[in-house]
């Protein structure tokens, strides 16, 4: 019986030791950051970066990134490849990430071509209050989550109508001056 208790104690110590080392572990990884932010819902509506990590870099798969990267200042219109320290946080704050990212080095910065188009979700039936990620109206400037100005030119009236009548709305955009986005087409899904 004594040998059995010693084996259980050793197993428990190994298990707890491996858990605590996982909680405090860190690793250096590469992250690729897309040239535009996407609308998302986490703790409320927000804009998130889209990333590719390590072996996903160079694929068509982008993941929403709800965290910040300490020491990194994101600017729209550029694709970044970063070396970052990814550290597990043992006691994360409420509604906070359990992983901390810290910039080691910007490995590359690539400006996207001016004709590059991309799609951003503007309204979703998956969220109810408010269902739209767009703020403003015809008399004021439209913005995405009151952060990114939308240059809708001759599509402003169409945007107003479709946001009122459709459940799912996306915009096809190009980068414009002063970190604004030029709306070139509206899609209802």
Coordinates of C-alpha atoms in Angstrom, one line a residue:
X1 CA 0.0 0.0 0.0
X2 CA 2.9 2.4 0.8
X3 CA 4.4 1.8 -2.6
X4 CA 1.0 2.6 -4.2
X5 CA 0.7 5.9 -2.3
X6 CA 4.3 6.8 -3.4
X7 CA 3.4 6.1 -7.0
X8 CA 0.3 8.3 -6.8
X9 CA 2.3 11.1 -5.2
X10 CA 4.9 11.0 -7.9
X11 CA 2.2 11.0 -10.6
X12 CA 0.5 14.0 -9.0
X13 CA 3.8 15.9 -8.7
X14 CA 4.7 15.2 -12.3
X15 CA 1.2 16.4 -13.5
X16 CA 1.2 19.6 -11.4
X17 CA 4.8 20.3 -12.4
X18 CA 4.0 20.0 -16.1
X19 CA 0.9 22.2 -15.7
X20 CA 2.9 25.0 -14.0
X21 CA 5.7 25.0 -16.6
X22 CA 3.1 25.2 -19.4
X23 CA 1.5 28.3 -17.7
X24 CA 4.8 30.2 -17.6
X25 CA 6.1 29.0 -20.9
X26 CA 7.0 31.3 -23.8
X27 CA 8.2 30.8 -27.3
X28 CA 9.4 32.9 -30.2
X29 CA 7.1 32.7 -33.3
X30 CA 6.6 34.5 -36.6
X31 CA 3.3 36.3 -37.2
X32 CA 2.2 37.8 -40.5
X33 CA -0.3 40.7 -40.2
X34 CA -2.8 41.4 -43.0
X35 CA -3.1 44.8 -44.5
X36 CA -6.6 45.6 -43.3
X37 CA -8.6 45.0 -40.1
X38 CA -11.8 43.0 -40.0
X39 CA -14.9 43.7 -37.9
X40 CA -15.6 41.1 -35.2
X41 CA -17.4 40.5 -32.0
X42 CA -15.4 39.6 -28.9
X43 CA -16.2 41.6 -25.8
X44 CA -18.4 43.9 -27.8
X45 CA -17.9 44.9 -31.4
X46 CA -14.4 45.7 -32.5
X47 CA -11.8 45.8 -35.2
X48 CA -9.3 43.0 -35.2
X49 CA -6.1 42.3 -37.0
X50 CA -5.9 39.2 -39.1
X51 CA -2.8 37.0 -38.7
X52 CA -1.0 33.9 -39.9
X53 CA 1.2 32.1 -37.5
X54 CA 4.3 30.1 -38.2
X55 CA 3.4 27.3 -40.7
X56 CA 0.2 29.1 -41.9
X57 CA 2.3 32.1 -43.3
X58 CA 1.8 32.3 -47.0
X59 CA -1.5 30.4 -47.1
X60 CA -5.0 31.8 -47.6
X61 CA -5.9 31.1 -44.0
X62 CA -6.2 34.2 -41.8
X63 CA -7.2 34.1 -38.1
X64 CA -8.8 36.9 -36.2
X65 CA -6.4 38.3 -33.6
X66 CA -8.1 39.7 -30.5
X67 CA -4.9 40.5 -28.6
X68 CA -2.4 43.4 -28.9
X69 CA 1.3 43.0 -29.7
X70 CA 3.3 45.0 -27.1
X71 CA 5.8 47.3 -28.9
X72 CA 4.0 47.1 -32.3
X73 CA 2.1 49.9 -34.0
X74 CA -0.2 48.6 -36.8
X75 CA -0.8 50.8 -39.8
X76 CA -3.4 49.9 -42.5
X77 CA -2.2 49.2 -46.0
X78 CA 0.9 47.2 -45.1
X79 CA 1.5 43.4 -44.6
X80 CA 3.9 42.8 -41.8
X81 CA 6.0 39.8 -40.9
X82 CA 7.0 39.9 -37.2
X83 CA 9.1 37.9 -34.8
X84 CA 7.2 37.9 -31.5
X85 CA 7.5 36.4 -28.1
X86 CA 4.3 34.4 -27.2
X87 CA 4.0 34.0 -23.5
X88 CA 1.3 32.1 -21.6
X89 CA -0.2 34.2 -18.7
X90 CA -1.0 32.1 -15.7
X91 CA -3.7 34.5 -14.2
X92 CA -5.1 36.6 -17.1
X93 CA -7.4 39.6 -16.3
X94 CA -11.1 39.1 -16.7
X95 CA -12.1 39.1 -20.4
X96 CA -8.3 39.3 -21.2
X97 CA -6.2 37.0 -23.2
X98 CA -4.3 34.1 -21.6
X99 CA -1.4 34.9 -24.0
X100 CA 0.8 37.9 -24.1
X101 CA 2.6 38.9 -27.4
X102 CA 5.7 41.1 -27.4
X103 CA 7.4 42.4 -30.6
X104 CA 11.0 41.1 -31.0
X105 CA 11.6 42.4 -34.5
X106 CA 9.8 43.6 -37.6
X107 CA 11.1 41.2 -40.2
X108 CA 9.4 42.8 -43.2
X109 CA 6.9 45.5 -44.1
X110 CA 5.2 45.3 -47.6
X111 CA 2.9 48.1 -48.9
X112 CA 0.0 46.6 -50.8
X113 CA -0.7 47.7 -54.3
X114 CA -3.3 50.6 -54.6
X115 CA -5.6 48.4 -56.7
X116 CA -5.8 45.7 -54.1
X117 CA -9.5 45.1 -53.0
X118 CA -10.7 43.4 -49.8
X119 CA -14.0 42.6 -48.1
X120 CA -15.1 43.8 -44.7
X121 CA -18.3 42.7 -42.9
X122 CA -20.4 45.8 -42.3
X123 CA -23.6 44.3 -40.9
X124 CA -24.4 40.8 -39.5
X125 CA -27.5 39.0 -38.5
X126 CA -25.4 37.2 -35.9
X127 CA -25.3 40.3 -33.7
X128 CA -28.4 42.2 -32.6
X129 CA -27.4 45.3 -30.7
X130 CA -26.6 47.1 -32.9
X131 CA -26.4 44.7 -35.9
X132 CA -24.3 47.2 -38.0
X133 CA -20.6 47.9 -37.6
X134 CA -21.2 51.1 -39.5
X135 CA -21.7 54.4 -37.7
X136 CA -22.9 57.7 -39.2
X137 CA -25.5 58.5 -41.8
X138 CA -26.0 60.4 -45.1
X139 CA -25.6 63.7 -43.3
X140 CA -22.4 62.8 -41.6
X141 CA -19.5 60.6 -42.6
X142 CA -19.9 56.9 -42.5
X143 CA -17.3 55.1 -40.4
X144 CA -16.5 51.5 -39.4
X145 CA -17.0 51.3 -35.6
X146 CA -16.4 55.0 -35.4
X147 CA -12.7 54.4 -36.2
X148 CA -12.2 54.1 -40.0
X149 CA -13.7 56.6 -42.3
X150 CA -15.6 55.2 -45.3
X151 CA -15.2 57.2 -48.6
X152 CA -18.4 56.0 -50.2
X153 CA -18.5 58.6 -53.0
X154 CA -21.6 57.8 -55.2
X155 CA -22.5 54.7 -53.1
X156 CA -23.5 56.6 -49.9
X157 CA -27.3 56.5 -50.6
X158 CA -27.1 52.8 -51.6
X159 CA -25.2 52.0 -48.4
X160 CA -27.8 53.8 -46.4
X161 CA -30.6 51.8 -47.9
X162 CA -28.9 48.4 -47.8
X163 CA -27.9 48.8 -44.2
X164 CA -31.6 49.5 -43.4
X165 CA -33.1 46.7 -45.4
X166 CA -30.6 43.8 -45.5
X167 CA -29.5 41.4 -42.7
X168 CA -25.9 40.7 -43.9
X169 CA -23.9 43.5 -45.7
X170 CA -20.3 43.5 -46.7
X171 CA -18.3 46.2 -48.5
X172 CA -15.5 45.7 -51.1
X173 CA -12.9 48.4 -50.4
X174 CA -9.6 49.8 -51.5
X175 CA -7.2 51.7 -49.3
X176 CA -7.5 55.5 -49.5
X177 CA -5.7 58.5 -48.1
X178 CA -5.4 59.2 -44.4
X179 CA -6.2 55.6 -43.4
X180 CA -9.7 55.8 -44.8
X181 CA -11.2 53.2 -47.0
X182 CA -12.8 53.7 -50.4
X183 CA -16.0 51.7 -50.9
X184 CA -16.2 50.4 -54.4
X185 CA -19.0 47.8 -54.1
X186 CA -21.7 46.7 -51.7
X187 CA -22.7 43.1 -51.2
X188 CA -25.7 41.7 -49.4
X189 CA -25.3 38.1 -48.4

